[in-house]
Amino acid sequence: MDYTAALDAALNRLHDEGRYRTFIDIKRTKDQFPKAIWTKPDGTEREITVWCGNDYLGMGQHPVVLAAMHEALDATGAGSGGTRNISGTTVYHNQLEAEIADLHGKEAALVFSSAYIANDATLSTLRVLFPGLIIYSDALNHASMIEGVRRGGGLKRVFRHNDVAHLRELIAADDPAAPKLIAFESIYSMDGDFGPIKEICDLAEEVGALTYLDEVHAVGMYGPRGAGVAERDGQMHRVDIINATLGKAFGVFGGYIAASAKMVDAIRSYAPGFIFTTSLPPAVAAGAAASIAFLKTAEGQKLRDSQQLHARILKMRLRGLGLPIIDNGSHIVPVHVGNPTHCKMLSDMLLDQFGVYVQPINFPTVPRGTERLRFTPSPVHDAPQIDAVVKAMDALWRHCALNRAEASA
């Protein structure tokens, strides 16, 4: 086999379809976020404003987080030195898991190297713990959930997105005595819509199923202490396993699950993705714990309120321009483009001409024909920056519309 030719063909397919992914080289500067420095391909630099980051609340540069990380770094050094089973558990890891368990009102929590690994490892391991387990998965679940369900083997059912009636039909067709688990998300990050947590919990209780909720894009952002949409909706105690990240609203790195002590103990004891992975650096664990603790407070609520306000303002102004906003009421602001080449072109023009960095979202992250720009306003995006991005979108959208009209004439 000509391996080089095969690699060329695979990469050329992405270029031909307009969805080859380009990494933008940016340098975040302390106390300056969302501003950053973009290093262009020619080596020159330009100041830009980041509009597509997942550090939703700016906690990645918050003094409370940085102070905790400095303290732990000076006290312990860089890495943890091992897996959690072999010398890699420190007081910082235990404090972090205690903060997470308290946040979600659960008996215990378990920290992984990412929320992707937490989903993959947990969902696949549940097949081992509950032989014959049938997993019912929302059609728009994240790739990490899909991989965990697939890799664990066994029966799976995919229900139409947020369609509880369809979920009920699928469950009714299966053996009532079989163990069951319903896996879904609280916020689906590409459209910014909410999962029907109460309705799914009602159905789960009716049929004796476990519930597995991914709150990755909601923790820190919703609820009186930032525990997520389930907390906001008063449903947190009804969810058996909660998965989330430390790398988005909490601004640091890593992922976790929170559940009963027995469930956590079983996953800890059986999941290869946990057992054979070096634990988080103590400084990272310390920073994440400090971020969670801060966002539980009234000061954290101020950040949430400010972020929601900026999201509403951006949606209102873009909608006022006639742009196709996907608005499902969350903090995420997607603008539908519908073509991978046009989406990449808009992204490049925003960066080159206006210093606005928003990454194109193409297949396979979203279905073909639904390509979009995904804006994530934060509390630290100020009024002039919001004004600048609105004016940039106005100019480029009209420019692209004229070009499309001329091309079709």
XYZ file of C-alpha atoms in Angstrom:
409
model
C 0.000 0.000 0.000
C 1.136 3.531 -0.756
C 0.635 4.998 2.716
C 1.655 8.510 1.704
C -0.883 8.523 -1.134
C -3.595 7.336 1.251
C -2.785 10.162 3.677
C -2.802 12.688 0.828
C -6.201 11.438 -0.333
C -7.677 11.662 3.166
C -6.414 15.209 3.696
C -7.419 16.321 0.193
C -10.986 15.186 0.871
C -11.146 17.611 3.780
C -9.742 20.448 1.668
C -12.155 19.687 -1.199
C -15.139 19.699 1.159
C -14.032 22.982 2.722
C -13.719 21.519 6.211
C -9.980 21.174 6.701
C -9.291 22.470 10.205
C -6.683 25.162 10.703
C -5.146 25.868 14.098
C -4.982 29.565 14.949
C -1.827 30.327 16.934
C -2.874 32.640 19.767
C -1.145 33.819 22.922
C -3.381 34.532 25.867
C -2.004 37.290 28.066
C -2.720 37.396 31.792
C -5.372 39.970 32.770
C -6.110 40.741 29.095
C -8.681 38.057 28.163
C -10.657 38.076 25.846
C -7.882 39.936 24.046
C -5.046 37.793 22.735
C -2.121 37.950 20.319
C -2.457 36.110 17.011
C 0.749 34.962 15.364
C 0.086 34.941 11.626
C 1.588 32.342 9.273
C 4.168 34.927 8.160
C 5.340 35.366 11.772
C 3.844 38.829 12.341
C 1.558 39.445 15.288
C -1.817 41.138 15.742
C -4.081 41.781 18.701
C -7.413 40.004 18.393
C -10.532 39.397 20.471
C -11.418 35.777 21.166
C -15.135 35.107 20.607
C -15.173 31.315 20.499
C -13.495 30.235 23.735
C -15.080 27.900 26.258
C -13.616 29.775 29.241
C -17.157 31.087 29.575
C -16.655 33.177 32.718
C -13.004 34.163 32.360
C -12.044 32.008 35.349
C -8.897 30.835 33.569
C -7.306 34.143 34.560
C -9.143 34.835 37.799
C -6.842 35.834 40.704
C -8.429 33.275 43.060
C -7.620 30.456 40.654
C -4.117 31.643 39.878
C -3.252 32.101 43.553
C -4.354 28.545 44.364
C -2.326 27.166 41.471
C 0.783 29.113 42.482
C 0.505 27.872 46.051
C 0.175 24.251 44.980
C 2.928 24.532 42.384
C 5.359 26.000 44.910
C 4.386 23.388 47.479
C 4.454 20.234 45.331
C 6.130 20.872 41.976
C 4.784 20.220 38.498
C 3.326 16.738 38.018
C 1.524 14.309 40.294
C 4.077 11.564 39.760
C 1.712 8.702 39.015
C -1.761 7.308 38.609
C -4.285 7.799 41.371
C -3.588 4.227 42.484
C 0.196 4.622 42.529
C 1.378 7.787 44.311
C -0.804 10.160 42.269
C -3.426 11.017 44.897
C -2.724 14.183 46.878
C -4.609 16.394 49.269
C -5.428 18.613 46.288
C -7.166 15.786 44.419
C -9.181 14.904 47.513
C -10.158 18.535 48.064
C -11.232 18.861 44.444
C -13.433 15.771 44.578
C -14.967 16.991 47.837
C -15.787 20.365 46.215
C -17.377 18.609 43.221
C -19.463 16.250 45.366
C -20.682 19.190 47.441
C -21.457 21.201 44.289
C -23.752 18.506 42.916
C -25.188 17.288 46.214
C -23.725 13.814 45.696
C -21.912 11.498 48.074
C -18.747 11.334 45.991
C -16.974 12.455 42.835
C -14.169 11.142 40.660
C -11.769 13.303 38.628
C -10.473 12.296 35.176
C -7.999 13.888 32.791
C -10.906 15.253 30.688
C -14.668 15.151 30.469
C -14.247 13.180 27.236
C -12.362 10.461 29.124
C -14.863 10.629 31.993
C -17.745 9.972 29.592
C -15.951 7.296 27.613
C -14.581 5.467 30.645
C -17.740 5.636 32.733
C -20.285 4.697 30.081
C -18.201 1.788 28.814
C -17.531 0.543 32.357
C -21.218 0.585 33.283
C -21.642 -2.330 30.846
C -19.265 -4.350 33.036
C -21.011 -3.398 36.261
C -24.530 -4.083 34.976
C -24.491 -7.094 32.601
C -27.132 -6.816 29.882
C -27.393 -3.029 30.328
C -29.367 -1.265 27.594
C -28.248 2.324 27.056
C -30.688 4.853 25.571
C -28.742 7.748 24.062
C -29.972 11.084 22.712
C -29.270 11.431 18.986
C -27.225 14.615 19.533
C -25.098 13.392 22.422
C -21.437 14.389 22.393
C -18.889 12.209 20.596
C -17.407 11.120 23.928
C -20.758 9.720 25.053
C -21.285 7.992 21.731
C -17.821 6.436 21.971
C -18.381 5.256 25.539
C -21.699 3.661 24.616
C -20.201 2.032 21.514
C -16.985 0.821 23.108
C -18.758 -0.861 25.981
C -20.604 -3.174 23.582
C -24.092 -4.418 24.375
C -27.442 -3.052 23.372
C -27.985 0.621 22.631
C -30.981 2.609 21.464
C -30.757 6.106 19.977
C -33.809 8.296 20.568
C -34.651 11.355 18.545
C -33.201 14.517 20.018
C -35.100 15.605 23.147
C -38.020 13.356 22.107
C -39.228 11.762 25.335
C -42.167 10.098 23.568
C -39.763 8.311 21.229
C -37.615 7.335 24.203
C -40.670 5.848 25.878
C -41.462 3.829 22.745
C -37.949 2.387 22.630
C -38.014 1.450 26.307
C -41.453 -0.153 25.985
C -40.143 -2.426 23.226
C -37.403 -3.855 25.461
C -37.458 -6.397 28.273
C -38.881 -4.640 31.360
C -36.489 -6.612 33.571
C -33.336 -5.567 31.695
C -31.100 -2.961 33.375
C -31.419 0.398 31.623
C -29.620 3.729 31.511
C -30.673 6.973 29.796
C -27.751 9.173 28.685
C -28.397 12.793 27.694
C -27.124 16.349 28.069
C -28.396 19.431 29.854
C -27.166 21.847 27.153
C -26.333 20.738 23.641
C -23.469 23.030 22.797
C -23.889 23.441 19.042
C -27.517 24.655 19.119
C -27.530 25.828 22.723
C -30.780 24.018 23.520
C -31.713 22.364 26.811
C -32.431 18.721 27.538
C -35.796 17.812 29.170
C -34.284 16.760 32.494
C -37.496 16.527 34.520
C -39.376 14.566 31.866
C -36.530 12.097 31.418
C -36.152 11.642 35.177
C -39.910 11.044 35.444
C -39.707 8.338 32.791
C -36.580 6.812 34.317
C -38.257 6.478 37.697
C -41.309 4.938 36.041
C -39.326 2.215 34.259
C -36.517 1.735 36.797
C -33.710 3.188 34.654
C -30.549 4.964 35.734
C -29.934 8.503 34.455
C -26.625 9.853 33.142
C -26.487 13.610 32.558
C -23.680 15.494 30.800
C -23.534 19.035 32.243
C -20.283 19.999 30.511
C -21.575 23.271 29.032
C -23.717 24.120 32.054
C -21.572 23.737 35.181
C -20.535 27.099 36.552
C -23.138 28.756 34.339
C -26.546 27.840 35.797
C -28.055 27.254 39.205
C -27.655 29.323 42.387
C -24.226 27.743 43.037
C -23.252 26.990 39.457
C -23.967 23.258 39.551
C -25.749 23.350 36.201
C -29.201 23.156 34.671
C -30.275 20.253 36.878
C -29.658 22.443 39.925
C -31.461 25.383 38.330
C -34.471 23.170 37.615
C -34.506 21.439 41.010
C -33.748 18.039 39.464
C -30.168 17.407 40.548
C -31.069 14.910 43.270
C -32.924 12.784 40.697
C -29.922 12.263 38.410
C -27.831 9.187 39.198
C -24.564 10.178 37.487
C -23.506 13.689 36.496
C -20.592 14.259 34.136
C -18.937 17.624 33.637
C -15.704 19.443 32.866
C -13.206 21.592 34.714
C -12.007 23.157 31.456
C -14.887 25.403 30.419
C -16.690 27.663 32.914
C -14.278 26.618 35.682
C -11.411 27.737 33.455
C -8.861 25.040 34.282
C -8.519 21.441 33.005
C -9.972 17.966 33.552
C -13.335 16.267 33.874
C -15.336 14.326 36.433
C -18.368 12.351 37.440
C -20.434 12.827 40.603
C -22.697 10.090 41.947
C -23.322 7.862 44.967
C -20.269 6.700 46.888
C -20.855 3.131 45.769
C -21.198 4.092 42.098
C -18.009 6.167 42.219
C -16.156 3.387 44.011
C -17.180 0.889 41.334
C -16.122 3.156 38.447
C -12.848 3.932 40.243
C -12.183 0.231 40.654
C -13.122 -0.971 37.152
C -12.599 1.819 34.589
C -9.320 1.429 32.657
C -9.537 5.057 31.556
C -9.182 6.040 35.203
C -6.938 3.293 36.553
C -4.173 3.584 33.958
C -3.983 7.364 33.553
C -1.607 9.731 35.341
C -3.594 11.981 37.641
C -4.009 15.720 37.199
C -1.061 17.870 38.309
C -1.706 19.050 41.886
C -1.625 22.699 40.780
C -4.396 22.023 38.264
C -6.480 20.256 40.903
C -5.962 23.161 43.309
C -6.971 25.742 40.711
C -10.094 23.805 39.767
C -11.144 23.430 43.407
C -10.676 27.164 43.980
C -12.707 27.992 40.872
C -15.600 25.740 41.907
C -15.610 27.169 45.431
C -15.626 30.745 44.107
C -18.445 30.145 41.639
C -20.630 28.769 44.428
C -20.670 32.249 45.993
C -22.596 35.461 45.348
C -19.568 36.765 43.452
C -19.870 33.798 41.140
C -23.527 34.619 40.555
C -22.528 38.120 39.476
C -20.361 36.594 36.760
C -23.212 34.340 35.635
C -25.616 37.268 35.496
C -23.158 39.375 33.513
C -22.496 36.567 31.042
C -26.205 35.995 30.436
C -26.717 39.720 29.907
C -23.943 39.897 27.310
C -25.334 36.833 25.535
C -28.797 38.419 25.367
C -27.356 41.688 24.037
C -25.334 39.934 21.342
C -28.303 37.817 20.244
C -30.602 40.851 20.122
C -28.191 42.912 18.063
C -27.312 40.149 15.600
C -30.986 39.280 15.219
C -31.673 42.950 14.572
C -29.356 42.726 11.570
C -31.450 39.889 10.208
C -28.811 37.234 10.815
C -30.013 33.628 11.269
C -29.426 33.258 14.991
C -30.119 29.907 16.655
C -31.567 31.040 19.980
C -32.653 28.361 22.420
C -32.265 30.512 25.514
C -28.801 29.450 26.630
C -25.516 31.347 26.818
C -24.339 30.039 23.419
C -24.852 32.206 20.305
C -24.711 30.198 17.048
C -25.086 31.929 13.672
C -26.210 29.511 10.960
C -24.198 29.655 7.719
C -25.048 26.299 6.140
C -21.995 25.871 3.928
C -18.502 24.788 5.068
C -16.623 26.927 2.538
C -18.640 30.046 3.349
C -18.302 29.379 7.062
C -14.512 29.144 6.828
C -14.394 32.222 4.598
C -16.407 34.281 7.100
C -14.177 33.121 9.931
C -11.023 34.033 8.015
C -12.356 37.459 7.037
C -13.436 38.254 10.577
C -9.943 37.455 11.797
C -7.988 39.114 8.974
C -10.051 42.274 8.576
C -11.506 42.881 12.032
C -9.381 40.986 14.558
C -12.402 38.913 15.605
C -11.601 35.255 16.237
C -14.550 32.863 15.933
C -13.805 29.353 14.692
C -16.003 27.766 11.973
C -18.005 24.755 13.161
C -18.300 22.153 10.413
C -19.070 18.454 9.967
C -18.620 16.111 11.840
C -19.124 18.411 14.834
C -22.480 19.422 13.330
C -24.502 17.773 10.521
C -23.702 18.770 6.950
C -25.699 21.789 5.868
C -25.822 23.227 9.396
C -22.331 24.763 9.489
C -22.153 27.776 11.746
C -20.144 30.369 13.619
C -20.481 29.830 17.354
C -20.023 32.922 19.541
C -19.467 32.564 23.281
C -19.753 35.946 25.008
C -18.333 36.189 28.516
C -18.539 38.639 31.424
C -15.192 40.092 30.336
C -16.320 40.990 26.815
C -17.088 44.688 27.178
C -19.550 46.919 25.320
C -17.026 48.215 22.731
C -15.994 44.631 21.907
C -19.623 43.593 21.463
C -20.185 46.645 19.261
C -17.118 45.770 17.167
C -18.184 42.179 16.530
C -21.720 43.256 15.568
C -20.396 45.819 13.078
C -17.977 43.251 11.649
C -20.731 40.678 11.167
C -22.978 43.300 9.588
C -20.339 44.306 7.048
C -19.259 40.786 6.138
C -22.745 39.279 6.003
C -23.904 41.949 3.589
C -20.697 41.534 1.552
C -21.142 37.768 1.310
C -24.836 38.123 0.483
C -24.015 40.464 -2.414
C -21.369 38.043 -3.712
C -23.826 35.147 -3.562
C -26.456 37.207 -5.374
C -23.979 38.218 -8.122
C -22.805 34.611 -8.522
C -26.362 33.341 -8.993
C -27.408 36.163 -11.366
